[in-house]
Short mmCIF file of C-alpha atoms in Angstrom, two decimals:
data_model
loop_
_atom_site.label_atom_id
_atom_site.label_comp_id
_atom_site.label_asym_id
_atom_site.label_seq_id
_atom_site.Cartn_x
_atom_site.Cartn_y
_atom_site.Cartn_z
CA MET A 1 -37.40 -66.12 -15.13
CA ALA A 2 -35.94 -64.51 -12.00
CA PRO A 3 -32.18 -65.54 -11.39
CA GLN A 4 -32.76 -65.23 -7.28
CA ASP A 5 -35.02 -68.16 -7.80
CA PHE A 6 -31.89 -70.31 -8.46
CA THR A 7 -29.58 -72.00 -6.21
CA TYR A 8 -26.52 -70.71 -8.11
CA GLU A 9 -25.48 -67.67 -9.62
CA GLU A 10 -24.30 -68.50 -13.25
CA VAL A 11 -27.40 -69.53 -14.91
CA GLY A 12 -27.17 -70.11 -18.62
CA ALA A 13 -23.11 -71.08 -17.96
CA THR A 14 -23.51 -74.69 -19.80
CA ARG A 15 -23.58 -72.70 -22.88
CA GLU A 16 -20.05 -72.08 -22.84
CA GLN A 17 -18.44 -74.99 -23.65
CA GLY A 18 -15.70 -76.21 -20.90
CA HIS A 19 -17.04 -73.62 -18.56
CA CYS A 20 -17.44 -74.34 -14.78
CA PRO A 21 -18.04 -71.43 -12.25
CA PRO A 22 -15.23 -71.55 -9.29
CA GLY A 23 -16.51 -73.84 -6.30
CA PHE A 24 -18.54 -76.32 -8.71
CA ARG A 25 -17.25 -79.63 -9.79
CA PRO A 26 -17.83 -80.05 -13.63
CA LEU A 27 -19.25 -82.96 -15.40
CA HIS A 28 -18.90 -83.81 -19.30
CA VAL A 29 -19.96 -87.00 -20.57
CA ARG A 30 -19.93 -87.53 -24.57
CA THR A 31 -21.68 -90.75 -25.83
CA ARG A 32 -21.76 -91.87 -29.67
CA ILE A 33 -25.70 -92.45 -30.52
CA GLY A 34 -25.32 -93.42 -34.11
CA GLU A 35 -25.28 -91.85 -37.53
CA GLY A 36 -27.47 -89.88 -39.92
CA GLU A 37 -30.33 -87.29 -40.11
CA GLU A 38 -33.40 -89.35 -38.49
CA VAL A 39 -31.33 -90.58 -35.53
CA PHE A 40 -30.31 -86.99 -35.11
CA ARG A 41 -34.14 -85.93 -35.12
CA ARG A 42 -35.36 -88.78 -33.07
CA ALA A 43 -32.61 -88.23 -30.69
CA ALA A 44 -33.39 -84.74 -30.18
CA GLU A 45 -37.18 -85.41 -29.74
CA ALA A 46 -36.44 -87.68 -27.02
CA VAL A 47 -34.60 -85.18 -25.27
CA PHE A 48 -36.88 -82.34 -25.75
CA THR A 49 -40.06 -84.40 -25.00
CA TRP A 50 -38.34 -85.64 -21.64
CA GLU A 51 -38.65 -89.04 -23.23
CA LEU A 52 -34.91 -89.91 -22.54
CA HIS A 53 -35.03 -88.84 -18.68
CA ARG A 54 -38.25 -91.14 -18.58
CA ALA A 55 -36.49 -94.25 -20.41
CA ALA A 56 -33.54 -93.72 -17.96
CA GLY A 57 -35.68 -94.85 -14.87
CA VAL A 58 -36.16 -90.87 -13.24
CA GLY A 59 -39.39 -89.40 -12.48
CA ILE A 60 -40.59 -86.31 -14.38
CA ASP A 61 -43.12 -83.96 -13.25
CA THR A 62 -43.86 -80.96 -15.50
CA ALA A 63 -46.85 -79.40 -17.11
CA ALA A 64 -44.51 -78.41 -20.25
CA GLU A 65 -45.00 -81.30 -22.92
CA ARG A 66 -41.29 -80.19 -24.20
CA ALA A 67 -38.21 -78.56 -22.67
CA ALA A 68 -38.66 -74.47 -23.19
CA PRO A 69 -36.98 -71.92 -21.23
CA GLY A 70 -38.81 -70.86 -18.28
CA ALA A 71 -40.25 -74.92 -17.97
CA GLU A 72 -40.14 -76.00 -14.46
CA VAL A 73 -39.59 -79.88 -13.68
CA THR A 74 -38.99 -81.95 -10.57
CA VAL A 75 -37.15 -84.90 -11.06
CA THR A 76 -37.53 -87.49 -8.61
CA LEU A 77 -34.88 -90.27 -8.03
CA ALA A 78 -35.91 -93.74 -6.80
CA GLY A 79 -39.52 -92.31 -5.81
CA LEU A 80 -37.44 -90.68 -2.77
CA ILE A 81 -35.46 -87.30 -3.40
CA LYS A 82 -37.24 -84.59 -5.32
CA ALA A 83 -35.07 -82.23 -7.18
CA PRO A 84 -36.88 -79.23 -8.60
CA CYS A 85 -35.26 -77.30 -11.85
CA ARG A 86 -36.00 -74.78 -14.29
CA VAL A 87 -34.93 -75.38 -18.06
CA VAL A 88 -32.83 -72.20 -18.47
CA TRP A 89 -31.88 -72.12 -22.15
CA THR A 90 -32.67 -74.39 -25.32
CA THR A 91 -30.89 -74.61 -28.95
CA GLU A 92 -32.74 -76.23 -31.99
CA GLU A 93 -30.41 -76.12 -34.96
CA PRO A 94 -29.89 -77.97 -38.09
CA ARG A 95 -27.02 -80.19 -36.32
CA ARG A 96 -27.49 -79.42 -32.85
CA ALA A 97 -30.34 -79.57 -30.38
CA GLY A 98 -31.04 -79.87 -26.65
CA TRP A 99 -31.49 -77.94 -23.37
CA ALA A 100 -30.10 -77.23 -19.96
CA TYR A 101 -31.86 -76.80 -16.48
CA GLY A 102 -30.72 -75.10 -13.41
CA THR A 103 -31.71 -76.11 -9.88
CA LEU A 104 -34.41 -74.41 -7.38
CA PRO A 105 -34.34 -74.29 -3.93
CA GLY A 106 -35.03 -77.94 -2.40
CA HIS A 107 -32.81 -79.76 -5.14
CA PRO A 108 -30.25 -81.72 -3.31
CA GLU A 109 -27.58 -80.33 -5.59
CA SER A 110 -27.00 -76.41 -6.68
CA GLY A 111 -25.68 -75.74 -10.41
CA GLU A 112 -26.87 -76.69 -14.09
CA GLU A 113 -27.02 -79.67 -16.57
CA SER A 114 -27.33 -79.86 -20.19
CA PHE A 115 -28.52 -82.44 -22.31
CA VAL A 116 -27.29 -81.58 -25.98
CA VAL A 117 -27.54 -83.97 -29.48
CA ASP A 118 -25.15 -82.79 -31.90
CA ARG A 119 -24.65 -84.39 -35.72
CA THR A 120 -20.98 -83.84 -36.42
CA GLY A 121 -19.92 -83.35 -40.31
CA ASP A 122 -19.45 -86.99 -40.99
CA GLY A 123 -22.97 -87.61 -39.94
CA THR A 124 -22.17 -89.14 -36.60
CA VAL A 125 -25.09 -88.30 -33.90
CA TRP A 126 -23.47 -87.62 -30.30
CA LEU A 127 -25.47 -86.56 -26.58
CA THR A 128 -23.39 -84.59 -24.39
CA VAL A 129 -24.15 -84.32 -20.84
CA THR A 130 -22.45 -80.94 -19.32
CA ALA A 131 -22.75 -80.05 -15.85
CA PHE A 132 -21.63 -78.07 -12.83
CA SER A 133 -22.56 -78.63 -9.27
CA ARG A 134 -22.20 -78.66 -5.57
CA PRO A 135 -24.03 -80.21 -2.96
CA ALA A 136 -26.86 -78.26 -1.51
CA ARG A 137 -28.41 -80.49 1.16
CA TRP A 138 -26.81 -82.50 3.87
CA TYR A 139 -27.32 -86.22 2.05
CA ALA A 140 -25.61 -84.74 -1.03
CA ARG A 141 -22.89 -83.50 0.84
CA ALA A 142 -22.47 -86.77 3.16
CA GLY A 143 -22.47 -88.99 -0.25
CA GLY A 144 -19.33 -87.65 -1.01
CA PRO A 145 -17.79 -89.32 -4.04
CA ALA A 146 -20.67 -91.52 -4.47
CA THR A 147 -22.96 -88.86 -4.99
CA ARG A 148 -20.52 -87.83 -7.86
CA GLY A 149 -20.44 -91.43 -9.13
CA PHE A 150 -23.93 -91.66 -9.38
CA GLN A 151 -24.16 -88.53 -11.49
CA HIS A 152 -21.11 -89.92 -13.94
CA ALA A 153 -23.47 -93.41 -14.18
CA TYR A 154 -26.59 -91.14 -14.74
CA ALA A 155 -24.85 -89.10 -17.38
CA ARG A 156 -23.76 -92.31 -19.02
CA ARG A 157 -26.87 -94.32 -18.49
CA CYS A 158 -28.78 -91.45 -20.61
CA GLY A 159 -26.30 -92.04 -23.34
CA THR A 160 -26.63 -95.93 -23.24
CA VAL A 161 -30.57 -95.19 -23.18
CA LEU A 162 -30.65 -92.79 -26.13
CA ARG A 163 -28.68 -94.76 -28.38
CA ARG A 164 -31.19 -97.81 -27.56
CA LEU A 165 -34.39 -95.55 -28.21
CA CYS A 166 -32.64 -94.75 -31.24
CA ALA A 167 -31.66 -98.23 -32.67
CA GLY A 168 -32.32 -99.26 -36.38
CA LEU A 169 -32.85 -95.82 -37.38
CA GLU A 170 -29.03 -95.29 -39.03
CA ASP A 171 -29.82 -94.15 -42.59
CA GLY A 172 -26.21 -93.24 -43.50
CA THR A 173 -27.04 -89.29 -44.25
#
């Protein structure tokens, strides 16, 4: 994975909670998904297999069946905007699972976004979408606050969609 291929320098920075490189805008959206081990496992699988993204209504073009470091993926928005990315890190722990991808040349934004499912001590399962970004293309800059609003809305939608995908699985463990 050649860092020069990415459109930003701090590749992997979404691993560090609360960190946002200078000149970028932070995003942090946390959504309660449900409770229990089964909900956690189902949510993690939906995140890793791109099912969450597809169910949220974005196109996903990748040869990778699961998110893994180095996997390239092109996200398509509204069938028009192509956003090339590469997975920069993954984590699969007993109570935490997820990954992040970084932007490649041609993406309308520059930055990184992570999708992490965690199960807290009381058994509650959460999806946290964390990102830092700045416009890279003219239309992202021209969109101004609307572009930012779309990013927040998409992060919230991911939580809503994942909660729906895991509905009915709560086992109380």
